[in-house]
Short mmCIF file of C-alpha atoms in Angstrom, two decimals:
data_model
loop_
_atom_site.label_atom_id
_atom_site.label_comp_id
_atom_site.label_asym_id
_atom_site.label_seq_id
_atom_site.Cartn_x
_atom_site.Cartn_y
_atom_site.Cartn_z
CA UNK A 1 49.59 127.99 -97.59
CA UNK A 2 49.98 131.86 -97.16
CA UNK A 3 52.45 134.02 -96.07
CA UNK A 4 55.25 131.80 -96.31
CA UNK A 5 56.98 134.91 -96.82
CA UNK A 6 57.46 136.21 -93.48
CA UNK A 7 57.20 132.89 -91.90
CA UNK A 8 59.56 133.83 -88.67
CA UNK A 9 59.07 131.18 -85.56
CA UNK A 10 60.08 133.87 -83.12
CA UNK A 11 56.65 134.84 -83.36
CA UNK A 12 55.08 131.24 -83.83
CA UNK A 13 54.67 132.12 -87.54
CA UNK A 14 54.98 128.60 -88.90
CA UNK A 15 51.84 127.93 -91.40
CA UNK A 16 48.69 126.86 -89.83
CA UNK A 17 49.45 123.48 -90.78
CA UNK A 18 52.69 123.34 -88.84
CA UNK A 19 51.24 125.47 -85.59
CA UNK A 20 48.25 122.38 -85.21
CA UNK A 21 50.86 119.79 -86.00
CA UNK A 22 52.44 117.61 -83.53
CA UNK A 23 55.92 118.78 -82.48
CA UNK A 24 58.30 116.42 -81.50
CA UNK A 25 61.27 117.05 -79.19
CA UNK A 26 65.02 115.50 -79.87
CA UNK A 27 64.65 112.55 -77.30
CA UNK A 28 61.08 111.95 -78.32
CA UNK A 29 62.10 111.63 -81.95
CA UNK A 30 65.40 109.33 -81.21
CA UNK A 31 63.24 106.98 -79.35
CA UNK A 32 60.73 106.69 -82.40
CA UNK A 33 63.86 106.57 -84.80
CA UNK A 34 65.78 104.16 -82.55
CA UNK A 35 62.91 101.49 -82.24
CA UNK A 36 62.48 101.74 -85.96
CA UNK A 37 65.97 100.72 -86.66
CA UNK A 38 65.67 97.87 -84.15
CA UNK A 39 62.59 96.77 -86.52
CA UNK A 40 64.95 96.61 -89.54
CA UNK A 41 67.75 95.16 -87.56
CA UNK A 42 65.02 92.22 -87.45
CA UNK A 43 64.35 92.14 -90.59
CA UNK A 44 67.75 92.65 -92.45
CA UNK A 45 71.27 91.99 -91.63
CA UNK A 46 72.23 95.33 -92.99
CA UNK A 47 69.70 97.65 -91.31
CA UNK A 48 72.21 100.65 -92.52
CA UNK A 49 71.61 99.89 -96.59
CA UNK A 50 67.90 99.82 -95.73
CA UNK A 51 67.44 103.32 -94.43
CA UNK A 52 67.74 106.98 -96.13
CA UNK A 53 70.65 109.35 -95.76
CA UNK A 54 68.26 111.50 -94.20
CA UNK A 55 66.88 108.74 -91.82
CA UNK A 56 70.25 108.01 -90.93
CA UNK A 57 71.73 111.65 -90.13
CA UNK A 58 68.58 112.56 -88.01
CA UNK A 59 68.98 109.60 -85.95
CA UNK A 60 72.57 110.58 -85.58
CA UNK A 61 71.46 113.63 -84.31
CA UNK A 62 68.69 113.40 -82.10
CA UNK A 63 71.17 110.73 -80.33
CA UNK A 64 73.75 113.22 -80.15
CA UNK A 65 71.12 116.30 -78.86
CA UNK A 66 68.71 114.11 -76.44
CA UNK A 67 68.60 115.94 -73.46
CA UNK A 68 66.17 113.27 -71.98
CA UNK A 69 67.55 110.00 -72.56
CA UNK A 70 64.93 107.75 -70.37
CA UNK A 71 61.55 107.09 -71.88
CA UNK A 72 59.77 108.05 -68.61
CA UNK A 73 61.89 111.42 -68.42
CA UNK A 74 60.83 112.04 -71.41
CA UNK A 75 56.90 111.40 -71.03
CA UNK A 76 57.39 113.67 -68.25
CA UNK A 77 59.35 116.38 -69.86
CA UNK A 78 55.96 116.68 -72.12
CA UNK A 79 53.80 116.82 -69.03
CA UNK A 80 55.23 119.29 -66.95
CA UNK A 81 56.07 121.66 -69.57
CA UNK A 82 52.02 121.07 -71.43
CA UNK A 83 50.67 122.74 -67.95
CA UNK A 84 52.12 126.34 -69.02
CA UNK A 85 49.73 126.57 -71.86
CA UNK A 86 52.31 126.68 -74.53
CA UNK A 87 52.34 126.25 -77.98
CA UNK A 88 53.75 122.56 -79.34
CA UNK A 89 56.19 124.45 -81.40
CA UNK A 90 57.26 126.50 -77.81
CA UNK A 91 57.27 123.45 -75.50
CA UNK A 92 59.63 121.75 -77.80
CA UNK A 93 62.03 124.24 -78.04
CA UNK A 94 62.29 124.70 -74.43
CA UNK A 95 62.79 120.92 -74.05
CA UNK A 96 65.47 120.69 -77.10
CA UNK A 97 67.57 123.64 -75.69
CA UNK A 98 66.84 123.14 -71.71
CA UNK A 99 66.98 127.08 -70.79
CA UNK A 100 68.53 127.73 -67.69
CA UNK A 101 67.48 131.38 -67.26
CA UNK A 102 64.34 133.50 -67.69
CA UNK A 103 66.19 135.43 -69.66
CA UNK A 104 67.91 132.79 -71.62
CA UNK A 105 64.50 131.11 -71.67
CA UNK A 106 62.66 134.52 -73.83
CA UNK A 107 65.77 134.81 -75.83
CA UNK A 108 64.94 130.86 -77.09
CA UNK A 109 61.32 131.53 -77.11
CA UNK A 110 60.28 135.20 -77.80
CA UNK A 111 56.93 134.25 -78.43
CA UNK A 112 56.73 133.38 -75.15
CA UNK A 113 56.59 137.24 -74.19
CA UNK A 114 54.03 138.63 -76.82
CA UNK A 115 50.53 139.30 -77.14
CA UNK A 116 49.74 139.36 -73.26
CA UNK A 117 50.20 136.21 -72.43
CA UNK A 118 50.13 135.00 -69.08
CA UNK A 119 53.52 134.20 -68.66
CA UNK A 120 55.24 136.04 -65.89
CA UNK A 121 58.80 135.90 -64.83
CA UNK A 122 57.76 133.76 -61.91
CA UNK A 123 55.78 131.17 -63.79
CA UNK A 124 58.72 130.49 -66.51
CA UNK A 125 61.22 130.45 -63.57
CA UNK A 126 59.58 127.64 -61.86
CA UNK A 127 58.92 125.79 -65.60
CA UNK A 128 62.25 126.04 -65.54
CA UNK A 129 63.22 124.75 -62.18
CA UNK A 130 60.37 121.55 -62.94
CA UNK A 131 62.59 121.09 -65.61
CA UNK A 132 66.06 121.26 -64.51
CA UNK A 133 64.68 118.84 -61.59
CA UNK A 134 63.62 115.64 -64.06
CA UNK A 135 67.24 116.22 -65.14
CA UNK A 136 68.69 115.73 -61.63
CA UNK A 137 66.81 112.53 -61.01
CA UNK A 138 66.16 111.11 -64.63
CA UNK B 1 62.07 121.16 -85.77
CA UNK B 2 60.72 117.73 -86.38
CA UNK B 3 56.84 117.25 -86.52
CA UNK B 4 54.46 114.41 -86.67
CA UNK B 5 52.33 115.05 -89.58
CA UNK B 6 49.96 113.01 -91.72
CA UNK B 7 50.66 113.55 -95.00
CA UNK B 8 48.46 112.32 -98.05
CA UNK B 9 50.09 110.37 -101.44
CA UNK B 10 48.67 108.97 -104.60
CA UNK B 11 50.31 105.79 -105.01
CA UNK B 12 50.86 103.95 -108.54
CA UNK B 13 50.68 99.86 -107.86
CA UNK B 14 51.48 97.66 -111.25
CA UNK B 15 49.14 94.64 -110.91
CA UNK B 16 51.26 92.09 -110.57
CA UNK B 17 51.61 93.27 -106.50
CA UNK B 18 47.93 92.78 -106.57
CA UNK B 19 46.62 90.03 -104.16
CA UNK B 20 47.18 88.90 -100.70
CA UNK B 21 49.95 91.10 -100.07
CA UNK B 22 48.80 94.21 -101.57
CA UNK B 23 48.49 96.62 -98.61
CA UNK B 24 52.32 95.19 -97.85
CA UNK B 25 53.28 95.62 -101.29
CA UNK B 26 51.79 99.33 -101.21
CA UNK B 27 53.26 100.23 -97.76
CA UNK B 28 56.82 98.71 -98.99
CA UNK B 29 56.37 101.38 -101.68
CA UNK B 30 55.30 103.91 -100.28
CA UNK B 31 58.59 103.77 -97.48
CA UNK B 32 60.95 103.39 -100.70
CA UNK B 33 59.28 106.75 -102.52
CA UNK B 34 58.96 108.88 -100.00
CA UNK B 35 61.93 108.58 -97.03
CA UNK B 36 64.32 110.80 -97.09
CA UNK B 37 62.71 112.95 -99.75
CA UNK B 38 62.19 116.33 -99.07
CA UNK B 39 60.00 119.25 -100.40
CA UNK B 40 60.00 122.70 -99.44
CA UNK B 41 56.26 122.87 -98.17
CA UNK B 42 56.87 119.75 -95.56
CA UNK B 43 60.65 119.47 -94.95
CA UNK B 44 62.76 116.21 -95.22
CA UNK B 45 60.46 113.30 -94.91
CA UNK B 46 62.83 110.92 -91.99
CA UNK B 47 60.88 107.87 -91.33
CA UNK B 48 56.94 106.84 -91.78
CA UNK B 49 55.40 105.85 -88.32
CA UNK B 50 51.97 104.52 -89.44
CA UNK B 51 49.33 104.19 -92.05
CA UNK B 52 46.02 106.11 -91.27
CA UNK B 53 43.93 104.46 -93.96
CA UNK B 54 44.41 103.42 -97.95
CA UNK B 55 41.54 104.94 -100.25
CA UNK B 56 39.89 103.17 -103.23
CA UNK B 57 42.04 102.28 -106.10
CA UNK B 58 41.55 103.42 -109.34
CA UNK B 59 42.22 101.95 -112.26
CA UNK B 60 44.08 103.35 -114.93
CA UNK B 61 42.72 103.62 -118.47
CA UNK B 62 44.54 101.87 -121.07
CA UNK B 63 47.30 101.00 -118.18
CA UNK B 64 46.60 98.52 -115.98
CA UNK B 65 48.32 100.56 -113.37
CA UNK B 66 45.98 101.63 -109.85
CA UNK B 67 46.30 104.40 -108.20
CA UNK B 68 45.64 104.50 -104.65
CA UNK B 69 45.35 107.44 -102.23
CA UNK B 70 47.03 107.16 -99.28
CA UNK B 71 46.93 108.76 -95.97
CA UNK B 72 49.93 108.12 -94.01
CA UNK B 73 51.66 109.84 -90.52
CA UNK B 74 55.40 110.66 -90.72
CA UNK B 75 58.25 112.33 -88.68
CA UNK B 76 59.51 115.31 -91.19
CA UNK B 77 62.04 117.88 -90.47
CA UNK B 78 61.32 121.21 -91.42
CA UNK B 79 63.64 124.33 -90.60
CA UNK B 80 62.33 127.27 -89.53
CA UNK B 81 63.41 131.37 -90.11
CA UNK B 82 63.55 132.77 -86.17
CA UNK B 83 64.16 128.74 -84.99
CA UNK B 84 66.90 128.27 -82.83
CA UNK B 85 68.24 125.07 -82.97
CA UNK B 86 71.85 123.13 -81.97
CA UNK B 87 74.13 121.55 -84.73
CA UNK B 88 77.11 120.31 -85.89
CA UNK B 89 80.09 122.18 -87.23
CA UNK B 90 80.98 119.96 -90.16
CA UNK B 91 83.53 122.26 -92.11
CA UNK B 92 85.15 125.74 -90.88
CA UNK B 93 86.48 127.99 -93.82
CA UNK B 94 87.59 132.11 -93.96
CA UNK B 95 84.02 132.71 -95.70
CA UNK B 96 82.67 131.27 -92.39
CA UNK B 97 81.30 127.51 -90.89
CA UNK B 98 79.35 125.19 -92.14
CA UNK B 99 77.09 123.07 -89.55
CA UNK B 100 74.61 120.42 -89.86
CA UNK B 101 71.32 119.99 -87.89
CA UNK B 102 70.27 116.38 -88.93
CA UNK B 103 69.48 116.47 -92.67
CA UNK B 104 69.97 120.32 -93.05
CA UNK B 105 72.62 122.03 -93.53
CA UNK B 106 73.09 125.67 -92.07
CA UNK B 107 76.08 128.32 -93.14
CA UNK B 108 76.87 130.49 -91.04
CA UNK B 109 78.86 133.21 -92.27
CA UNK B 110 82.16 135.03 -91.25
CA UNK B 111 79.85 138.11 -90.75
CA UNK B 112 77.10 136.67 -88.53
CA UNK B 113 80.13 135.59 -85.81
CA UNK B 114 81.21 137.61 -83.26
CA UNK B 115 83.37 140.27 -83.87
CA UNK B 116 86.09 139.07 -81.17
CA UNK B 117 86.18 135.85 -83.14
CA UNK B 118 88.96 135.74 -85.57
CA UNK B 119 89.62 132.98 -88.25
CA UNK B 120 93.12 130.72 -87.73
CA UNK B 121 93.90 128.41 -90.66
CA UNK B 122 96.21 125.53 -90.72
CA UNK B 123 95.53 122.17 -90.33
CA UNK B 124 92.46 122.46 -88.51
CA UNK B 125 91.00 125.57 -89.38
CA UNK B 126 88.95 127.25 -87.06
CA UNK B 127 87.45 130.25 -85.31
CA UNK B 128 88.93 131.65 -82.11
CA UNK B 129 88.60 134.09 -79.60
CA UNK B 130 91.62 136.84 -79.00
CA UNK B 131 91.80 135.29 -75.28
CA UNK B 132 91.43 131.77 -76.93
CA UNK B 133 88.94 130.58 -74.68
CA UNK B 134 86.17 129.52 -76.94
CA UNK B 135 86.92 127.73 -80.57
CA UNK B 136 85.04 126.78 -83.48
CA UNK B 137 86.23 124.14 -85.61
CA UNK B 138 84.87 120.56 -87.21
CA UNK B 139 82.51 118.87 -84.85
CA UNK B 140 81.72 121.82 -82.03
CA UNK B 141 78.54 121.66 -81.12
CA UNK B 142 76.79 125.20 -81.63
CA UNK B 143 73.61 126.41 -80.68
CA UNK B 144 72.62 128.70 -83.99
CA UNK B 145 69.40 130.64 -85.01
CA UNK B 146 68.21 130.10 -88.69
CA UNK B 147 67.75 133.54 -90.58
CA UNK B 148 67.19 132.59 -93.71
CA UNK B 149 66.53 129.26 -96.11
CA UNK B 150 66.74 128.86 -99.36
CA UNK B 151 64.11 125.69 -100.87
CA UNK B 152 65.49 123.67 -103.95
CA UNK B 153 63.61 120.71 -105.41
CA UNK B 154 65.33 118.27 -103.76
CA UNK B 155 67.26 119.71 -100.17
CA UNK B 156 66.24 122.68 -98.27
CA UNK B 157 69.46 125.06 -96.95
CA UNK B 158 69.42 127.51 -94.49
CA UNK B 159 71.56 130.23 -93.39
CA UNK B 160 72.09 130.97 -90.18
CA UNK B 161 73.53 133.63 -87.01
CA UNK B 162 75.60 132.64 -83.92
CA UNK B 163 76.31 137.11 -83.34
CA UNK B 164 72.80 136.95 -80.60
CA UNK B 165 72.49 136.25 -76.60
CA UNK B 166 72.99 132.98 -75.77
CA UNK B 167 73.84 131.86 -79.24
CA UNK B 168 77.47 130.32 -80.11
CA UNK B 169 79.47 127.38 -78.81
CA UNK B 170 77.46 124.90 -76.37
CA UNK B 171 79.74 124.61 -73.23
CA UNK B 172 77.17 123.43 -70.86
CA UNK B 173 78.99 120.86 -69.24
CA UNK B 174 75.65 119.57 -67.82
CA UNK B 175 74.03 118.77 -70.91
CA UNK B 176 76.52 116.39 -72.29
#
């Protein structure tokens, strides 16, 4: 991989292999971890011996940072926000952090500003409102 | 940010897990090796989802031993410089706070706080405003952007800035 030097996210500079990788938001990533535990609850009485300090702090916080907790909220959450042609890596920010402002919004997602994009004030205000609305109802 | 990747793996099987229960014997192995390792091109390896498809073995001159490629998708957690990302203050000290954002764990130092924060010690040491209206200490919830990371062999570390807009103690009332 090159240029892992100036690898900076602010402007979507996260390796090729990263930038065509599936991102994965908080709540999608605690319902993955959470049905993975239930597997080893099956399994062993112990589920917590079976599983990695790393397994076991991510869970911890995706729990703790879901902003979606509802599976369908979720599945929508990925919808709404895939019709703004963003980047995986942007779309997941926007759902981990919930932006309430345009402003706020940029300053979470400069990319979302460069290279003449076609993302106006307008269009990321309404993203925004879509948003804040499967909150309200989830 | 965590990913779902496929990642590939040469696996090492000792014949006596040869038989019906190979592919369970390799896919038990495989879990034990590589969750919750972590390397600096991938991030921390958290949990394997699925298996996309085993290779041919090979056996091993001399050995016994097979080795088996292995294509397999996983969620990993890799940090990014420029991310901005929420965490966990897990220890507040005058050289700044430490916070943790799942596996990895950010510092955030006394210089990259605001200025109008000052640090109080005593028995719960933290960071305050002069007005005292918003505090840092164990378990706050910031929202932090990653500046830097340093990769080891084994852990990846980052260091991180709360001094930006919109950075700095979550207090959204909504999102709890």
């Amino acid at each position: 991989m090159s240029g892992e030097e100036e690898e900076n996210a602010a402007e979507l500079k996260i390796g090729d292999e990263f930038l065509k990788a599936k991102c994965l938001m908080n709540c999608e990533v605690a319902l993955i971890l959470e049905r993975k535990y239930e597997q080893l609850q099956q399994m062993s009485e112990d589920p917590m011996n079976q599983v990695s300090q790393v397994f076991e702090k991510s869970l911890q916080y995706v729990k703790r940072f879901s902003r979606y907790k509802n599976p369908d909220a979720v599945r929508q959450v990925r919808e709404i926000l895939s019709r703004y042609q963003l980047a995986e890596f942007e779309l997941c920010v926007l759902g981990n952090l919930c932006p309430e402002t345009v402003e706020e919004a940029i300053a979470m997602v400069p990319s979302l500003k460069t290279k003449g994009r076609v993302h106006d004030d307008e269009a990321i205000e309404k993203m925004l409102n879509d948003l804040s609305l499967i909150k309200k109802f989830e | 940010m965590f990913f779902h990747i496929v990642l590939e793996r040469n696996m090492q099987l000792h014949p006596r897990h040869f038989g019906r229960n190979l592919r369970e014997n390799l896919v038990s192995k495989l879990m034990k090796d590589v969750e919750g390792t972590c390397s600096g091109r991938h991030g921390f390896v958290v949990a394997i989802t699925g298996i996309e498809n085993v290779g041919k073995g090979l056996i091993r001159d001399g050995t016994g031993f097979v080795t088996f490629p292995v294509k397999y998708q996983c969620v990993v957690f890799r940090p990014f410089k420029g991310e901005i990302l929420e965490a966990v203050v897990t220890m507040v000290n005058k050289m700044g706070f430490f916070a943790e954002a799942g596996p990895v764990q950010i510092f955030v130092s006394n210089h990259l706080i605001p200025d109008d924060m000052e640090f109080q010690s005593g028995d719960i040491p933290n960071y305050t405003t002069s007005d005292g209206s918003v505090k840092i200490q164990k378990d706050t919830e910031v929202r932090l952007k990653i500046i830097g990371t340093r990769v080891d062999a084994t852990e990846i570390f980052c260091i991180g800035t709360i001094k930006d807009d919109f950075l700095g103690v979550i207090n959204d009332p909504a999102a709890v």
